[in-house]
Coordinates of C-alpha atoms and ligand atoms in Angstrom, one line a residue:
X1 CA -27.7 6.7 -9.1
X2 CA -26.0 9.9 -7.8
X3 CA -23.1 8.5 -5.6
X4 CA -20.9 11.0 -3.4
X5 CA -17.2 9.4 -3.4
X6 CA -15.3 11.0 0.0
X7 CA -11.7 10.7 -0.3
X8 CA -9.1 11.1 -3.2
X9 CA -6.7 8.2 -2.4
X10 CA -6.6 5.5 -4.5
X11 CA -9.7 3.5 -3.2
X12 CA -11.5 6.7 -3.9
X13 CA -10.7 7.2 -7.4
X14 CA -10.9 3.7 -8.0
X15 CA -14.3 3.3 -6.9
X16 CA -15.6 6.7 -8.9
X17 CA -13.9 4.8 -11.8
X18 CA -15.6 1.7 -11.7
X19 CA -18.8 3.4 -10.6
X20 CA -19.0 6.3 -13.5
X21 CA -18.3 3.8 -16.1
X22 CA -21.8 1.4 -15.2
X23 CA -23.4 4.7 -15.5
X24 CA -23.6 6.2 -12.0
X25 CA -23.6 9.8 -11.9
X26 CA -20.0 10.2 -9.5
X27 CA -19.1 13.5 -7.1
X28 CA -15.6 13.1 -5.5
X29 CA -15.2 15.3 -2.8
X30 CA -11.4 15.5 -1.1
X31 CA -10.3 18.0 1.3
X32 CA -6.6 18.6 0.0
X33 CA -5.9 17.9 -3.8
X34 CA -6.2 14.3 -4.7
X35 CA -3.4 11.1 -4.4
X36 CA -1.6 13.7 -1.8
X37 CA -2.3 11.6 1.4
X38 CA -1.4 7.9 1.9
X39 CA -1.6 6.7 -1.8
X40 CA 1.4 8.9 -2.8
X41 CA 3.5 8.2 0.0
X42 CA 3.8 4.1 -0.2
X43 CA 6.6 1.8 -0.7
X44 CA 5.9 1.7 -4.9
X45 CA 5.2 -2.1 -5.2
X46 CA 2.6 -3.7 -6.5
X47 CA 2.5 -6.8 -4.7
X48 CA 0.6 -10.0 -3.0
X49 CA 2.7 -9.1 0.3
X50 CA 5.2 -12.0 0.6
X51 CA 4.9 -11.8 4.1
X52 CA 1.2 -12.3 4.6
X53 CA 1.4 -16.0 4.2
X54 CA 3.1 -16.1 7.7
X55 CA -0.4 -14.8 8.7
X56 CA -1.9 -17.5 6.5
X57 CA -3.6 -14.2 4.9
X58 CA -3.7 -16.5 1.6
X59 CA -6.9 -15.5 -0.3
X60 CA -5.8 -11.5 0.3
X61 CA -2.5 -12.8 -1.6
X62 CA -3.4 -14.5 -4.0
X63 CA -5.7 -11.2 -5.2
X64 CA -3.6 -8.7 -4.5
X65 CA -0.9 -10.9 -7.2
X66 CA -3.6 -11.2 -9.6
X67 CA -4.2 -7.1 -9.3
X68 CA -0.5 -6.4 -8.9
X69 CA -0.9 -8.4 -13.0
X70 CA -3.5 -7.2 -13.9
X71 CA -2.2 -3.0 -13.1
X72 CA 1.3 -4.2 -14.8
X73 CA -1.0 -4.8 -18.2
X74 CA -3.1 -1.8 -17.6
X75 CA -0.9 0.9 -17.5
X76 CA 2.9 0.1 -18.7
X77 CA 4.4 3.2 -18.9
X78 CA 3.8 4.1 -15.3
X79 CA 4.4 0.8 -13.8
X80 CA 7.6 -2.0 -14.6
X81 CA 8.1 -5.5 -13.3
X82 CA 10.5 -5.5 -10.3
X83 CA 13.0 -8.6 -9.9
X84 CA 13.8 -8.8 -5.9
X85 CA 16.4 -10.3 -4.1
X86 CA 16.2 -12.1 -0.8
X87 CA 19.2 -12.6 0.8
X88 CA 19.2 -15.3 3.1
X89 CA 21.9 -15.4 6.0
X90 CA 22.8 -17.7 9.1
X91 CA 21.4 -14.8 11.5
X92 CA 18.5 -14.6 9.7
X93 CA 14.8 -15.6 11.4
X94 CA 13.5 -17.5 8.7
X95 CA 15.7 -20.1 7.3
X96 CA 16.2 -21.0 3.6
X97 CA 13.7 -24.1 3.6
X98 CA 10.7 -21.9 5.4
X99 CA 11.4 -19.1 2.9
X100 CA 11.6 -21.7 0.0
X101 CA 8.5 -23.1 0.5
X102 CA 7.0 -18.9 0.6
X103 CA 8.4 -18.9 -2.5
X104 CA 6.7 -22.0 -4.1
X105 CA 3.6 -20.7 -2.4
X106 CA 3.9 -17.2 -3.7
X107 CA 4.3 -18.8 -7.3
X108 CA 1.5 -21.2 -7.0
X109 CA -1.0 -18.1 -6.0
X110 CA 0.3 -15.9 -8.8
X111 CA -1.4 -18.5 -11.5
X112 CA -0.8 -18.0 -14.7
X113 CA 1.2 -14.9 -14.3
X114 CA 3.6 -12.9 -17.0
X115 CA 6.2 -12.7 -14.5
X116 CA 9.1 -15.3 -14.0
X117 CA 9.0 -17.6 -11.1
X118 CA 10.9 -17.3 -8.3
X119 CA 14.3 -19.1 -8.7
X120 CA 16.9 -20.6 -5.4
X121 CA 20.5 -18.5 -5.8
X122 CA 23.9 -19.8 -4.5
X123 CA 25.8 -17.4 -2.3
X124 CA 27.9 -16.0 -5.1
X125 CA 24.8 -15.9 -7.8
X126 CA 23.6 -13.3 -4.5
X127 CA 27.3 -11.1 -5.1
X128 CA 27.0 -11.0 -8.5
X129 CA 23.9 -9.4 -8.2
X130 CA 24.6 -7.1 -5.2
X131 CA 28.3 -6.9 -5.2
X132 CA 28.0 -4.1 -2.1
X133 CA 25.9 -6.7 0.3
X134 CA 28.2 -7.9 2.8
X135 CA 28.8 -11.5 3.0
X136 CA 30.5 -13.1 6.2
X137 CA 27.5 -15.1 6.4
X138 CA 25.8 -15.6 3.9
X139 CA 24.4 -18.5 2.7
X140 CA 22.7 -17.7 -0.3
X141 CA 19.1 -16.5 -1.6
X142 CA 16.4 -16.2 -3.6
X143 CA 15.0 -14.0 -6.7
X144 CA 11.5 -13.1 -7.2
X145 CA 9.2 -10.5 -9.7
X146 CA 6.6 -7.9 -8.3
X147 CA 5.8 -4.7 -9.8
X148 CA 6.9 -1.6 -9.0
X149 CA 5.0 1.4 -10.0
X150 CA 4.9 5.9 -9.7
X151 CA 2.1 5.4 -7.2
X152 CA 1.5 9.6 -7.4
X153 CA 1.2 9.4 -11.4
X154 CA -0.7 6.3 -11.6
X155 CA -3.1 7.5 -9.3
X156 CA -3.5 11.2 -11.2
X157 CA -3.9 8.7 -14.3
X158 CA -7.1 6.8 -12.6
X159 CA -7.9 10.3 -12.0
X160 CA -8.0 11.6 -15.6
X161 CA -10.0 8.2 -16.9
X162 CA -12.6 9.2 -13.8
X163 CA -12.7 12.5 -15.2
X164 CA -13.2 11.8 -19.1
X165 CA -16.2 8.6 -17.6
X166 CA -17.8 11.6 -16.4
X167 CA -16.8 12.1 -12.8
X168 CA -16.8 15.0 -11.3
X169 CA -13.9 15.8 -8.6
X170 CA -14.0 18.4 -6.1
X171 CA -10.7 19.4 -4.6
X172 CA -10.4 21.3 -1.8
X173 CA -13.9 20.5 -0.7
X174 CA -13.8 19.0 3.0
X175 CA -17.1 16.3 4.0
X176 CA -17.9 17.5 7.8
X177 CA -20.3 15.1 8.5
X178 CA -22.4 12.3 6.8
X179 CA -25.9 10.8 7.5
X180 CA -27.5 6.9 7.1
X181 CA -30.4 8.9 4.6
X182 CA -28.0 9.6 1.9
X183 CA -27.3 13.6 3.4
X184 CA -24.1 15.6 3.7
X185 CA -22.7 18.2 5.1
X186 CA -19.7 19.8 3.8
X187 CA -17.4 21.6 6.6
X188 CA -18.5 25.3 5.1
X189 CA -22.0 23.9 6.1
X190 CA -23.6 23.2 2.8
X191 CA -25.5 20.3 2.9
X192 CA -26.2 17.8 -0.2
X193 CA -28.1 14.9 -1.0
X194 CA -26.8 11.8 -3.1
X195 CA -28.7 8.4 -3.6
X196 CA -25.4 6.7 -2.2
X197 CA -22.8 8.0 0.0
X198 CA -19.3 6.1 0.1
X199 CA -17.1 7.0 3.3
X200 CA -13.6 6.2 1.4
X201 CA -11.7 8.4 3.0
X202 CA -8.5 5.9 4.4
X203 CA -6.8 6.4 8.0
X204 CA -9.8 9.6 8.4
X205 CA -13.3 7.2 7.4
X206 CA -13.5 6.3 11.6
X207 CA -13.0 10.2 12.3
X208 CA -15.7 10.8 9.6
X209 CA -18.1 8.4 11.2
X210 CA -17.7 9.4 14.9
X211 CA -17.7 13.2 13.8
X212 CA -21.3 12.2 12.3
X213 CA -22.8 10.6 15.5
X214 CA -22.1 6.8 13.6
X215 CA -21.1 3.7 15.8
X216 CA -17.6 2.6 13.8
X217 CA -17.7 -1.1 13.8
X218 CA -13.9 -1.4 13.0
X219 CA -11.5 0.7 15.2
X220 CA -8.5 2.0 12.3
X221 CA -4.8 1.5 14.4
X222 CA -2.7 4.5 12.6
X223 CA 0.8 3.6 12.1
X224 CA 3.3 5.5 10.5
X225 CA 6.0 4.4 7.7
X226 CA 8.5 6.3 6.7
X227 CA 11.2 5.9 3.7
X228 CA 14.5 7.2 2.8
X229 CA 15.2 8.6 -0.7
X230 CA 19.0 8.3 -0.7
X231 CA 21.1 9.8 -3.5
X232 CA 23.3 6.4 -4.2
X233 CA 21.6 4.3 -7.5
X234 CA 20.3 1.1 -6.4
X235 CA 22.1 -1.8 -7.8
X236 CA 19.1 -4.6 -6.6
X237 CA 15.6 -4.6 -5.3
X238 CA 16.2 -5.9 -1.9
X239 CA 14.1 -7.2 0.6
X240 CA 15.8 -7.6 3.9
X241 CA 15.1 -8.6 7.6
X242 CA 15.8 -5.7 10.2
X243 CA 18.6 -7.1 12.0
X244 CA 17.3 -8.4 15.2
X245 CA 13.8 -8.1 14.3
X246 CA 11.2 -10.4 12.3
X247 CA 10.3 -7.1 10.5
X248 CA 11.2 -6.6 7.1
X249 CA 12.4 -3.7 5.2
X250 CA 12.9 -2.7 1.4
X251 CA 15.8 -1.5 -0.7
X252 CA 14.4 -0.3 -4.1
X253 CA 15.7 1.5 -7.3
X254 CA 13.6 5.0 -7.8
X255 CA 14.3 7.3 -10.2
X256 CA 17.8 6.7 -10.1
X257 CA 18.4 6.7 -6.4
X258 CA 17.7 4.0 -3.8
X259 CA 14.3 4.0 -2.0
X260 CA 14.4 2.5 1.8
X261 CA 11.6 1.6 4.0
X262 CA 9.8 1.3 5.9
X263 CA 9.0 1.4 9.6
X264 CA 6.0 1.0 11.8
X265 CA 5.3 3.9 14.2
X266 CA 2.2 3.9 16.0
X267 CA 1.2 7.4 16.4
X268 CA -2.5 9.2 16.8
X269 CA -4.5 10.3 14.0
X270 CA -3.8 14.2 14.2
X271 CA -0.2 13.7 14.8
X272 CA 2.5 15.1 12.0
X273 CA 3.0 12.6 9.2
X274 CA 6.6 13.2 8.9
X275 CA 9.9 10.5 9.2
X276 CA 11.5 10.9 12.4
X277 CA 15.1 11.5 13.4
X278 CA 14.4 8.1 15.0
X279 CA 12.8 6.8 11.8
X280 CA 16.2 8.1 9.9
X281 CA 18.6 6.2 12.4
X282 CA 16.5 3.5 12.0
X283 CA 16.5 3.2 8.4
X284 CA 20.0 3.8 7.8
X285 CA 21.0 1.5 10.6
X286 CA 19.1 -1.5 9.1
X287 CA 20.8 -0.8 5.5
X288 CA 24.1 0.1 6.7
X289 CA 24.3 -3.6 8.7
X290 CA 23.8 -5.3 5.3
X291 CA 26.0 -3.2 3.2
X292 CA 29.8 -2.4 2.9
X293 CA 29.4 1.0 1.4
X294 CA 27.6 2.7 4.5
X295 CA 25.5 5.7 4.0
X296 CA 24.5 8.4 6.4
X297 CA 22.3 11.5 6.8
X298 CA 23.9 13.5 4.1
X299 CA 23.6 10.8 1.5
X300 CA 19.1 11.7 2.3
X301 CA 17.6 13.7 -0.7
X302 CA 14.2 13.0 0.4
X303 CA 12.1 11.1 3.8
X304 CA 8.4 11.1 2.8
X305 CA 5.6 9.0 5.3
X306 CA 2.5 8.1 5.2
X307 CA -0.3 6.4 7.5
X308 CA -1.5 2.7 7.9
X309 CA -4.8 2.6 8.9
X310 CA -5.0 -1.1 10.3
X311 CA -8.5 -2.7 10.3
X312 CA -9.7 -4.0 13.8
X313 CA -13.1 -5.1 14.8
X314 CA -14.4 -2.8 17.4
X315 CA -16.3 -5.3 19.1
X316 CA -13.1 -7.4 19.8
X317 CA -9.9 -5.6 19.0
X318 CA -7.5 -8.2 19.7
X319 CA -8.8 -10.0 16.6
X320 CA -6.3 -10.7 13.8
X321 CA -6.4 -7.7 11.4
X322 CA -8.0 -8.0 8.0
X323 CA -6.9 -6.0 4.7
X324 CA -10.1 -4.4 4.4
X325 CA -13.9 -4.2 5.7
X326 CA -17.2 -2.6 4.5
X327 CA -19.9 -0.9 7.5
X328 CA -23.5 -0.4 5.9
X329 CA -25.6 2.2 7.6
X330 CA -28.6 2.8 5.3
X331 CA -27.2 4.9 2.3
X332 CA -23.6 5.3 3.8
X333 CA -21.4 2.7 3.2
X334 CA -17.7 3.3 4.4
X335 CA -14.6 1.3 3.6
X336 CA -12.1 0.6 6.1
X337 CA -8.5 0.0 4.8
X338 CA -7.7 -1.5 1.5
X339 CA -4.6 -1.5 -0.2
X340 CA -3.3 0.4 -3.1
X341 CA -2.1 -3.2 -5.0
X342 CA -5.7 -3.7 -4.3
X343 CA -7.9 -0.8 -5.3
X344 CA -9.8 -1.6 -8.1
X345 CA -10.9 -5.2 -6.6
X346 CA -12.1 -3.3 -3.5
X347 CA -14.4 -1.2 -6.2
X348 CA -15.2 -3.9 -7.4
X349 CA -16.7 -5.3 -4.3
X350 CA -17.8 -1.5 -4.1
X351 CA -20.1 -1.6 -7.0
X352 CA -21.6 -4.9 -6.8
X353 CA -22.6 -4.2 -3.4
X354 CA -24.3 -1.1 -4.8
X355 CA -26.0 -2.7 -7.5
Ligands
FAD1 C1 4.3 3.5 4.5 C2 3.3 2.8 3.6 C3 3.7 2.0 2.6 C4 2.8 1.3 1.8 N1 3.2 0.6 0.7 C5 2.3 0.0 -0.1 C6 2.7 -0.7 -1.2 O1 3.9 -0.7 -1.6 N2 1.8 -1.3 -2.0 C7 0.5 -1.3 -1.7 O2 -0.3 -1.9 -2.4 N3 0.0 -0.6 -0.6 C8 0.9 0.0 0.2 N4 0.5 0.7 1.3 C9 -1.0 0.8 1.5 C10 -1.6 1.9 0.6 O3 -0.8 2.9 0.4 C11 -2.9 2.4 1.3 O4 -3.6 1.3 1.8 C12 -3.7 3.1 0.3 O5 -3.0 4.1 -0.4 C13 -4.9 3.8 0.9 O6 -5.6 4.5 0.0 P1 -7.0 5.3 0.4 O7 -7.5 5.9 -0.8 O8 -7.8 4.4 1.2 O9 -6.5 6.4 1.4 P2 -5.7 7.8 1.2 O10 -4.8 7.8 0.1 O11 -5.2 8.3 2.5 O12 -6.9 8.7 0.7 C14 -7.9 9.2 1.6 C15 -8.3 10.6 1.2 O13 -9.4 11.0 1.9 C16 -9.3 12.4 2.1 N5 -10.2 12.8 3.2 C17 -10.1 12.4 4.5 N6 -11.1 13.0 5.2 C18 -11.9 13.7 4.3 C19 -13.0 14.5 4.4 N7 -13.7 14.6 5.6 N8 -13.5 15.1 3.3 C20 -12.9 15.0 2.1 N9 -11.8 14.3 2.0 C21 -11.3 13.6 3.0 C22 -7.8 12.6 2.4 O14 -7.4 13.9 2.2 C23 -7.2 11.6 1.5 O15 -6.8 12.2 0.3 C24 1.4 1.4 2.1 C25 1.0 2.3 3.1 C26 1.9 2.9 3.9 C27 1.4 3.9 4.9

């Protein structure tokens, strides 16, 4: 089949993978250069998302943990097991017993995994550590594994294996508009024809759709998330709760420095995707109130952001949100959401949908 991929993200590239190598004949067309949009600008893990199981999101978990394995074995050199480290104080919202029983749960879904379990720590197992965390009240903690990975390299890595299947990407080449009987139209007017036409084109795949006269049945919600690239080396992964907030926020070795994020900003699609001053105070804030060695705007090498696009069913938007949906309309098929922990499974779905 000749398929027309739209969208150079990870769930794009992905799909052309999996696609080219059961023979399909692949076209990738992205509008900028590819993994330049949301794929490159994420928090680096490859995870099952501790915190869905408060949503009871279990079977998104427990696939996401299997992929998070399964891109650890695939590509070692560009992605590295990550041990974490959950502080667990008097102030904080969940208490130890809740967040134990996450743990055994997070475990349980992993399976057979190559990563150590999660393991209970005393308060001063939690110092040794992270001798900077502050400490009036702390109780103790826990220590679990997810990966961690170069989300821009990995992706230009999916890229080259599309490229030697077969596929053939077009950067700089903008989709205007797409149509149910397997037509194009790209935004210098050309149109094309393709047997198959995926819309994977992340927080923009609504935009595409209505810009083509096509009913979305899922409404995207954009929301920003910034991160700080501080100079400071990170001594452990962290994953902390913003004080005063159920939200939870990262603290991450990268390249030397410390990685911190993220926040949630709702803002409209044609908005700058930049980190706010607000963003900035927000972030350093958070890190500062669990640290003894405060930082501040001069210790920021780098903010990068990037956009959620969170999947809500246009019929009834106040449903829960889901990781990821599929709309059929005849020969166009577009993807709505999707992790980057979860891309290949997605193309999975993808292709045997297609075939
Ligand atoms: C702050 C933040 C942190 C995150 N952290 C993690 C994490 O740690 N782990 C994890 O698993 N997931 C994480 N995610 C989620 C993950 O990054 C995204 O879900 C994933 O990258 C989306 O990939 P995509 O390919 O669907 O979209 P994108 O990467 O946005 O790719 C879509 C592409 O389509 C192109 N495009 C759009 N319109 C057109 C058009 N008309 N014609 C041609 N091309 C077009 C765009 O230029 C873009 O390159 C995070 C997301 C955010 C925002």
């Amino acid at each position: 089949m000749r398929i027309a991929v739209i969208g150079g993200g990870i769930n794009g590239l992905c799909s052309a993978w999996r696609l080219a190598k059961s023979g399909d004949d692949v076209t990738v067309f992205e509008r900028a250069r590819v993994m330049e949009a949301t794929s490159a600008a994420s928090s680096k893990m490859l995870h099952g998302g501790l915190r869905y199981l408060e949503t009871g999101q279990f079977l998104l978990v427990r696939e996401a943990l299997r992929e998070r394995d399964a891109w650890l074995a695939r590509a070692p050199r560009l992605t590295r097991p990550l041990p974490i480290l959950l502080p667990v104080y008097r102030s904080s919202r969940r208490p130890m017993w809740m967040l134990a029983v996450g743990m055994k749960l997070y475990d349980l879904l992993a399976g057979k995994s190559r990563l150590p379990k999660s393991e209970a720590l005393t308060r001063e197992q939690v110092v040794t550590l992270a001798p900077t965390l502050k400490t009036d009240d702390l109780l103790g903690g826990f220590r679990y594994h997810d990966g961690q990975m170069d989300d821009r390299r990995l992706g230009l890595w999916v890229a080259e294996q599309c490229r030697q299947a077969g596929v053939v990407i077009k950067e700089r080449v903008a989709v205007g508009s797409v149509s149910p009987d397997g037509r194009l139209t790209l935004a210098t007017g050309e149109p094309l024809a393709f047997d198959q036409i995926l819309n994977i084109a992340g927080p923009w795949a609504e935009k595409l759709l209505t810009d083509s006269g096509i009913e979305p049945r899922y409404r995207l919600d954009v929301v920003r998330g910034s991160h700080l690239v501080v100079a400071c080396p990170c001594e452990h992964a962290l994953l902390l709760e913003v004080p005063g907030d159920k939200r939870i926020f990262f603290v991450l070795p990268w390249k030397g420095r410390t990685l911190i994020g993220t926040t949630e900003v709702r803002q409209p699609l044609d908005a700058p995707i930049a980190c706010s001053d607000e963003e900035t105070d927000y972030l350093l804030k958070a890190y500062n109130h669990f640290h003894s060695r405060p930082i501040s705007a001069a210790d920021i090498v780098e903010t990068f952001a990037g956009i959620r696009p969170l999947v809500k069913s246009a019929g009834d938007p106040t449903r829960a949100r889901r990781d990821y949906a599929f709309q059929r309309n005849g020969k166009l098929l577009s993807v709505f959401g999707g992790k980057w922990t979860t891309s290949l499974a997605l193309a999975d779905k993808l292709k045997r949908r297609l075939h």
